[in-house]
Tab-separated table of C-alpha atoms in Angstrom:
chain	number	residue	atom	x	y	z
A	1360	MET	CA	56.933	342.791	-8.193
A	1361	GLU	CA	55.517	339.896	-10.200
A	1362	LYS	CA	55.974	336.547	-8.487
A	1363	PRO	CA	58.201	334.017	-10.290
A	1364	VAL	CA	56.174	331.146	-11.750
A	1365	VAL	CA	57.195	327.641	-10.669
A	1366	ALA	CA	55.542	324.875	-12.691
A	1367	VAL	CA	55.516	321.405	-11.117
A	1368	VAL	CA	54.712	318.506	-13.430
A	1369	ALA	CA	52.364	315.912	-11.943
A	1370	PHE	CA	51.338	312.663	-13.620
A	1371	ASP	CA	49.215	309.596	-13.080
A	1372	GLN	CA	50.610	307.274	-10.361
A	1373	ILE	CA	52.739	310.004	-8.809
A	1374	SER	CA	54.227	309.617	-5.333
A	1375	PRO	CA	52.567	312.133	-2.980
A	1376	PHE	CA	55.861	312.721	-1.187
A	1377	HIS	CA	57.729	313.598	-4.355
A	1378	LEU	CA	54.928	315.916	-5.445
A	1379	SER	CA	54.904	317.622	-2.050
A	1380	VAL	CA	58.642	318.440	-1.995
A	1381	PRO	CA	58.629	321.373	-4.461
A	1382	CYS	CA	55.163	322.372	-3.281
A	1383	VAL	CA	56.206	322.811	0.353
A	1384	VAL	CA	59.393	324.709	-0.591
A	1385	PHE	CA	57.929	326.995	-3.265
A	1386	GLY	CA	54.189	326.888	-2.574
A	1387	ASP	CA	53.841	327.356	1.179
A	1388	THR	CA	54.073	330.762	2.825
A	1389	HIS	CA	57.303	331.146	4.789
A	1390	PRO	CA	57.900	334.357	6.793
A	1391	GLY	CA	60.638	336.474	5.249
A	1392	VAL	CA	60.725	334.404	2.066
A	1393	PRO	CA	59.721	335.703	-1.402
A	1394	ARG	CA	56.434	334.333	-2.707
A	1395	PHE	CA	56.193	332.151	-5.800
A	1396	ASP	CA	53.298	331.494	-8.149
A	1397	LEU	CA	53.236	327.696	-7.895
A	1398	GLN	CA	51.295	325.963	-10.671
A	1399	VAL	CA	50.918	322.181	-10.597
A	1400	CYS	CA	50.237	320.909	-14.109
A	1401	ALA	CA	49.924	317.641	-16.003
A	1402	ALA	CA	49.799	316.229	-19.510
A	1403	GLU	CA	46.830	314.066	-18.521
A	1404	THR	CA	43.337	315.371	-17.838
A	1405	GLY	CA	41.084	314.467	-14.927
A	1406	PRO	CA	42.035	313.368	-11.411
A	1407	LEU	CA	45.455	311.738	-11.166
A	1408	ARG	CA	45.971	308.576	-9.160
A	1409	THR	CA	48.758	308.561	-6.576
A	1410	THR	CA	50.783	305.645	-5.270
A	1411	ALA	CA	49.133	306.171	-1.861
A	1412	GLY	CA	45.619	305.251	-3.005
A	1413	PHE	CA	44.030	308.694	-3.397
A	1414	ARG	CA	43.681	311.061	-6.340
A	1415	VAL	CA	44.693	314.663	-6.926
A	1416	GLN	CA	42.985	317.213	-9.136
A	1417	VAL	CA	45.363	319.382	-11.189
A	1418	ASP	CA	44.176	322.780	-12.410
A	1419	HIS	CA	46.716	323.404	-15.187
A	1420	GLY	CA	47.816	321.711	-18.366
A	1421	LEU	CA	51.245	321.811	-19.956
A	1422	GLU	CA	50.669	325.402	-21.051
A	1423	ALA	CA	51.853	326.337	-17.543
A	1424	LEU	CA	55.394	325.431	-18.602
A	1425	ALA	CA	55.394	328.279	-21.123
A	1426	ARG	CA	54.798	330.800	-18.300
A	1427	ALA	CA	57.332	329.383	-15.851
A	1428	GLN	CA	60.764	330.572	-14.878
A	1429	ILE	CA	61.338	327.263	-13.051
A	1430	VAL	CA	59.980	323.894	-14.211
A	1431	ILE	CA	60.232	320.934	-11.825
A	1432	VAL	CA	59.611	317.280	-12.683
A	1433	PRO	CA	59.424	315.797	-9.160
A	1434	SER	CA	59.833	312.147	-10.169
A	1435	TRP	CA	58.557	309.644	-12.730
A	1436	ARG	CA	56.325	306.639	-12.357
A	1437	ASP	CA	58.520	304.058	-14.118
A	1438	PRO	CA	62.140	304.348	-15.309
A	1439	ALA	CA	61.329	301.908	-18.128
A	1440	GLU	CA	58.499	304.085	-19.482
A	1441	CYS	CA	59.351	306.913	-21.849
A	1442	ALA	CA	57.879	310.313	-21.040
A	1443	PRO	CA	54.951	311.395	-23.263
A	1444	GLN	CA	55.933	313.247	-26.407
A	1445	ALA	CA	53.756	316.232	-25.484
A	1446	LEU	CA	55.578	316.607	-22.167
A	1447	CYS	CA	58.999	316.336	-23.828
A	1448	GLU	CA	58.052	319.010	-26.356
A	1449	ALA	CA	56.759	321.324	-23.619
A	1450	LEU	CA	59.992	320.861	-21.652
A	1451	ARG	CA	62.118	321.633	-24.705
A	1452	ALA	CA	60.053	324.763	-25.375
A	1453	ALA	CA	60.433	325.910	-21.755
A	1454	HIS	CA	64.184	325.414	-22.006
A	1455	ALA	CA	64.305	327.410	-25.249
A	1456	GLN	CA	62.553	330.265	-23.444
A	1457	GLY	CA	65.197	330.304	-20.703
A	1458	ALA	CA	63.473	328.393	-17.889
A	1459	GLN	CA	65.454	326.561	-15.211
A	1460	LEU	CA	64.601	322.856	-15.515
A	1461	VAL	CA	64.767	320.557	-12.498
A	1462	GLY	CA	64.473	316.769	-12.421
A	1463	LEU	CA	64.112	315.363	-8.908
A	1464	CYS	CA	64.832	311.679	-8.383
A	1465	LEU	CA	63.460	309.767	-11.412
A	1466	GLY	CA	62.443	313.106	-12.935
A	1467	ALA	CA	65.930	313.065	-14.460
A	1468	PHE	CA	64.647	310.314	-16.777
A	1469	VAL	CA	62.023	312.710	-18.129
A	1470	LEU	CA	64.548	315.468	-18.825
A	1471	ALA	CA	66.795	312.907	-20.496
A	1472	ASP	CA	63.888	311.628	-22.617
A	1473	ALA	CA	63.449	315.194	-23.838
A	1474	GLY	CA	67.119	315.239	-24.888
A	1475	LEU	CA	67.886	318.085	-22.497
A	1476	LEU	CA	70.653	316.304	-20.581
A	1477	ASP	CA	72.767	315.169	-23.540
A	1478	GLY	CA	76.385	316.155	-22.943
A	1479	ARG	CA	75.565	317.409	-19.438
A	1480	ARG	CA	76.255	316.101	-15.938
A	1481	ALA	CA	73.240	314.679	-14.138
A	1482	THR	CA	72.263	312.375	-11.303
A	1483	THR	CA	69.258	310.299	-10.264
A	1484	HIS	CA	68.264	307.800	-7.582
A	1485	TRP	CA	71.136	305.392	-6.996
A	1486	ALA	CA	68.873	302.349	-7.485
A	1487	ALA	CA	68.029	303.491	-11.037
A	1488	ALA	CA	71.517	304.700	-11.958
A	1489	HIS	CA	72.493	301.608	-13.962
A	1490	ALA	CA	69.317	301.742	-16.043
A	1491	PHE	CA	69.808	305.473	-16.585
A	1492	ALA	CA	73.402	305.039	-17.766
A	1493	GLN	CA	72.434	302.314	-20.222
A	1494	ARG	CA	69.490	304.225	-21.643
A	1495	TYR	CA	71.155	307.641	-21.929
A	1496	PRO	CA	74.821	307.113	-22.867
A	1497	LYS	CA	75.160	310.770	-23.932
A	1498	VAL	CA	74.489	311.978	-20.373
A	1499	VAL	CA	77.443	312.265	-17.987
A	1500	LEU	CA	75.940	310.447	-14.997
A	1501	ASP	CA	77.257	311.023	-11.468
A	1502	ALA	CA	75.337	308.529	-9.367
A	1503	ASP	CA	77.140	309.265	-6.101
A	1504	VAL	CA	75.948	312.793	-5.303
A	1505	LEU	CA	72.865	314.497	-3.883
A	1506	TYR	CA	72.310	316.902	-6.761
A	1507	VAL	CA	74.085	318.202	-9.846
A	1508	GLU	CA	73.738	321.521	-11.647
A	1509	ASP	CA	74.884	321.891	-15.243
A	1510	GLY	CA	73.832	325.166	-16.816
A	1511	PRO	CA	70.035	325.502	-16.671
A	1512	MET	CA	69.599	321.811	-15.768
A	1513	LEU	CA	69.436	320.665	-12.150
A	1514	THR	CA	68.942	317.015	-11.177
A	1515	SER	CA	68.863	315.284	-7.811
A	1516	ALA	CA	69.036	311.887	-6.187
A	1517	GLY	CA	65.999	310.307	-4.568
A	1518	THR	CA	63.513	311.250	-1.884
A	1519	ALA	CA	65.035	313.624	0.697
A	1520	ALA	CA	67.722	314.768	-1.754
A	1521	GLY	CA	64.883	316.510	-3.606
A	1522	ILE	CA	64.505	318.815	-0.608
A	1523	ASP	CA	68.240	319.541	-0.679
A	1524	CYS	CA	67.988	320.320	-4.381
A	1525	CYS	CA	65.035	322.708	-3.953
A	1526	LEU	CA	66.764	324.467	-1.053
A	1527	HIS	CA	69.859	324.822	-3.225
A	1528	LEU	CA	67.739	326.451	-5.917
A	1529	LEU	CA	66.252	328.815	-3.335
A	1530	ARG	CA	69.710	329.628	-1.937
A	1531	GLN	CA	71.063	330.236	-5.428
A	1532	ARG	CA	68.376	332.798	-6.235
A	1533	TYR	CA	67.805	334.492	-2.883
A	1534	GLY	CA	70.782	333.698	-0.655
A	1535	GLY	CA	71.534	331.502	2.316
A	1536	GLU	CA	69.391	333.306	4.876
A	1537	VAL	CA	66.226	332.788	2.820
A	1538	ALA	CA	67.008	329.107	2.249
A	1539	ASN	CA	67.820	328.681	5.944
A	1540	ARG	CA	64.456	330.138	6.976
A	1541	VAL	CA	62.638	327.579	4.842
A	1542	ALA	CA	64.880	324.780	6.113
A	1543	ARG	CA	64.124	325.698	9.719
A	1544	ARG	CA	60.387	325.610	8.981
A	1545	LEU	CA	60.817	322.164	7.448
A	1546	VAL	CA	63.122	321.030	10.299
A	1547	THR	CA	65.739	319.871	7.814
A	1548	PRO	CA	69.473	320.615	7.454
A	1549	PRO	CA	69.776	324.055	5.840
A	1550	HIS	CA	72.492	323.159	3.382
A	1551	ARG	CA	74.109	319.974	2.183
A	1552	GLN	CA	76.621	320.353	-0.611
A	1553	GLY	CA	75.507	318.702	-3.842
A	1554	GLY	CA	78.691	316.658	-3.965
A	1555	GLN	CA	77.881	314.869	-0.722
A	1556	ALA	CA	77.293	311.135	-1.136
A	1557	GLN	CA	73.631	310.257	-1.691
A	1558	PHE	CA	73.863	306.835	-0.086
A	1559	ILE	CA	75.222	306.845	3.461
A	1560	GLU	CA	75.822	303.472	5.054
A	1561	GLN	CA	74.731	304.536	8.557
A	1562	PRO	CA	73.228	308.021	8.543
A	1563	LEU	CA	72.532	307.878	12.290
A	1564	PRO	CA	74.891	306.845	15.088
A	1565	ALA	CA	74.653	303.093	15.516
A	1566	HIS	CA	76.404	303.058	18.869
A	1567	PRO	CA	76.485	305.533	21.771
A	1568	ARG	CA	80.211	306.039	21.121
A	1569	ASP	CA	79.340	307.638	17.765
A	1570	SER	CA	77.775	310.563	19.594
A	1571	ARG	CA	81.376	311.705	19.992
A	1572	LEU	CA	81.508	312.210	16.241
A	1573	THR	CA	78.272	314.182	16.034
A	1574	ASP	CA	79.500	316.381	18.889
A	1575	LEU	CA	82.809	316.735	17.068
A	1576	LEU	CA	81.118	317.854	13.850
A	1577	ASP	CA	79.261	320.570	15.748
A	1578	TRP	CA	82.503	321.669	17.418
A	1579	VAL	CA	84.396	321.830	14.115
A	1580	ARG	CA	81.618	323.901	12.526
A	1581	ALA	CA	82.045	326.413	15.354
A	1582	HIS	CA	85.848	326.448	14.937
A	1583	LEU	CA	86.400	326.379	11.183
A	1584	ASP	CA	88.980	329.152	11.522
A	1585	GLN	CA	91.301	326.662	13.201
A	1586	PRO	CA	93.450	324.120	11.317
A	1587	HIS	CA	92.049	320.575	11.346
A	1588	SER	CA	93.376	317.291	10.036
A	1589	LEU	CA	92.401	313.652	10.089
A	1590	ASP	CA	94.942	312.980	12.818
A	1591	SER	CA	93.960	315.933	15.015
A	1592	LEU	CA	90.264	315.076	14.836
A	1593	ALA	CA	90.886	311.391	15.491
A	1594	ALA	CA	92.945	312.338	18.546
A	1595	ARG	CA	90.152	314.596	19.790
A	1596	THR	CA	87.714	311.674	19.788
A	1597	LEU	CA	90.298	309.282	21.285
A	1598	MET	CA	90.053	307.001	18.251
A	1599	SER	CA	92.714	305.491	16.063
A	1600	ARG	CA	93.114	307.010	12.601
A	1601	ARG	CA	91.592	303.913	10.973
A	1602	THR	CA	88.610	303.670	13.335
A	1603	PHE	CA	87.900	307.392	13.087
A	1604	THR	CA	88.013	307.282	9.276
A	1605	ARG	CA	85.519	304.425	9.180
A	1606	HIS	CA	83.096	306.026	11.641
A	1607	PHE	CA	83.403	309.451	9.996
A	1608	ARG	CA	82.433	308.047	6.598
A	1609	GLN	CA	79.531	306.141	8.138
A	1610	ILE	CA	78.195	309.365	9.695
A	1611	THR	CA	78.841	311.795	6.839
A	1612	GLY	CA	79.167	309.654	3.732
A	1613	THR	CA	82.394	311.410	2.754
A	1614	THR	CA	86.020	311.996	3.727
A	1615	VAL	CA	87.302	314.420	6.355
A	1616	GLY	CA	88.923	316.604	3.711
A	1617	ASP	CA	85.839	316.823	1.510
A	1618	TRP	CA	83.550	317.464	4.489
A	1619	LEU	CA	85.796	320.225	5.826
A	1620	LEU	CA	85.961	321.887	2.417
A	1621	GLY	CA	82.184	321.758	2.056
A	1622	GLU	CA	81.647	323.298	5.499
A	1623	ARG	CA	84.204	326.031	4.841
A	1624	LEU	CA	82.639	326.875	1.487
A	1625	ALA	CA	79.158	326.979	3.056
A	1626	LEU	CA	80.370	329.349	5.794
A	1627	SER	CA	82.060	331.526	3.171
A	1628	GLN	CA	78.786	331.727	1.240
A	1629	ARG	CA	76.865	332.800	4.337
A	1630	LEU	CA	79.430	335.449	5.279
A	1631	LEU	CA	79.545	336.839	1.737
A	1632	GLU	CA	75.749	337.021	1.609
A	1633	THR	CA	75.077	338.471	5.052
A	1634	THR	CA	78.120	340.557	6.084
A	1635	ASP	CA	80.406	343.271	4.751
A	1636	GLN	CA	83.531	341.456	5.908
A	1637	PRO	CA	86.370	341.710	3.352
A	1638	VAL	CA	87.289	338.565	1.451
A	1639	GLU	CA	90.576	338.313	3.333
A	1640	ARG	CA	88.740	338.241	6.684
A	1641	ILE	CA	86.188	335.695	5.413
A	1642	ALA	CA	89.046	333.478	4.223
A	1643	ALA	CA	90.492	333.545	7.749
A	1644	LEU	CA	87.147	332.921	9.484
A	1645	ALA	CA	86.368	329.967	7.209
A	1646	GLY	CA	89.799	328.445	7.651
A	1647	PHE	CA	91.149	328.899	4.120
A	1648	GLY	CA	94.177	330.779	5.418
A	1649	SER	CA	94.409	333.243	2.551
A	1650	ALA	CA	92.141	335.042	0.118
A	1651	VAL	CA	93.976	333.339	-2.749
A	1652	SER	CA	93.080	329.894	-1.391
A	1653	LEU	CA	89.448	330.921	-0.850
A	1654	ARG	CA	89.163	332.283	-4.390
A	1655	GLN	CA	90.644	329.118	-5.867
A	1656	HIS	CA	88.331	326.745	-3.983
A	1657	PHE	CA	85.286	328.995	-4.390
A	1658	GLY	CA	85.791	329.365	-8.131
A	1659	ARG	CA	86.307	325.631	-8.560
A	1660	ALA	CA	83.140	324.809	-6.588
A	1661	PHE	CA	80.745	327.500	-7.843
A	1662	GLY	CA	82.251	328.854	-11.048
A	1663	VAL	CA	82.352	332.469	-9.797
A	1664	SER	CA	84.592	334.564	-7.563
A	1665	PRO	CA	83.634	335.359	-3.942
A	1666	SER	CA	83.125	339.011	-4.942
A	1667	ALA	CA	80.772	338.040	-7.774
A	1668	TRP	CA	78.842	335.769	-5.400
A	1669	ARG	CA	78.455	338.638	-2.919
A	1670	GLN	CA	77.302	340.994	-5.666
A	1671	THR	CA	74.613	338.519	-6.720
A	1672	PHE	CA	72.937	338.771	-3.313
A	1673	ARG	CA	73.243	342.515	-2.775
A	1674	GLY	CA	69.845	344.109	-2.341
A	1675	ILE	CA	68.034	340.819	-1.715
């Protein structure tokens, strides 16, 4: 079977980290993971300077975008600088041919310059969100999330959120087990919902007492079939409702209800992809209570039914 082509757009003054994110997900060999034909390309010719003081040599020009099923713009050097016209035209042509277009971090500015995000939801690095909103009023900006998918356009917040976005793309095409294998190789969380907050006040426990919350999160993940509430979880950690709410948001960046829903949806995805359990049983295991509730939440989150999601991953 012919390997899918993933074109990654490099440019002068690129951040090596941002360039490496799609390369390590789609370019490295991971056991049990489909291979991709990764092609790093650029509008400029000659060695490209990086922000780290060394240069990279790119073997492909923008013609690589015409061959790609996935086109990734991993960042952009300056939010105030418009993307080159040649790059915008190549991106529009790739979109017209049915390619999935991805803008990681400030790469969303490039897709917006090409007019590809008009009327669509998108996100970018929180520090550049105000400038983005002013410059592209036709784009529906959601500056509080890790990544956003709207049709063939996928955009992410900054830095590590680019890894989440690429893993989401891998999960979407090949299922949770494949994405999890890559995540384990990268020693990164296998799945964070796109709606999770991109800026977390204290992503790591700031006090030994907060280890109770990290232990609690692991326990809840192992007992999603049980009913949970803000009050029951606060009682389990011997915290007041107010204190627990504050610490929970500091650790997760979201509310108890939203976090629980995200975990239950993620478990449902894994069970649909990897087991033959009926939808009713999956609803019970994930804590939705009924198949009707699972279908409602699943359809709202992913735009398809649980059965359609399962069918997508059959034979992979």
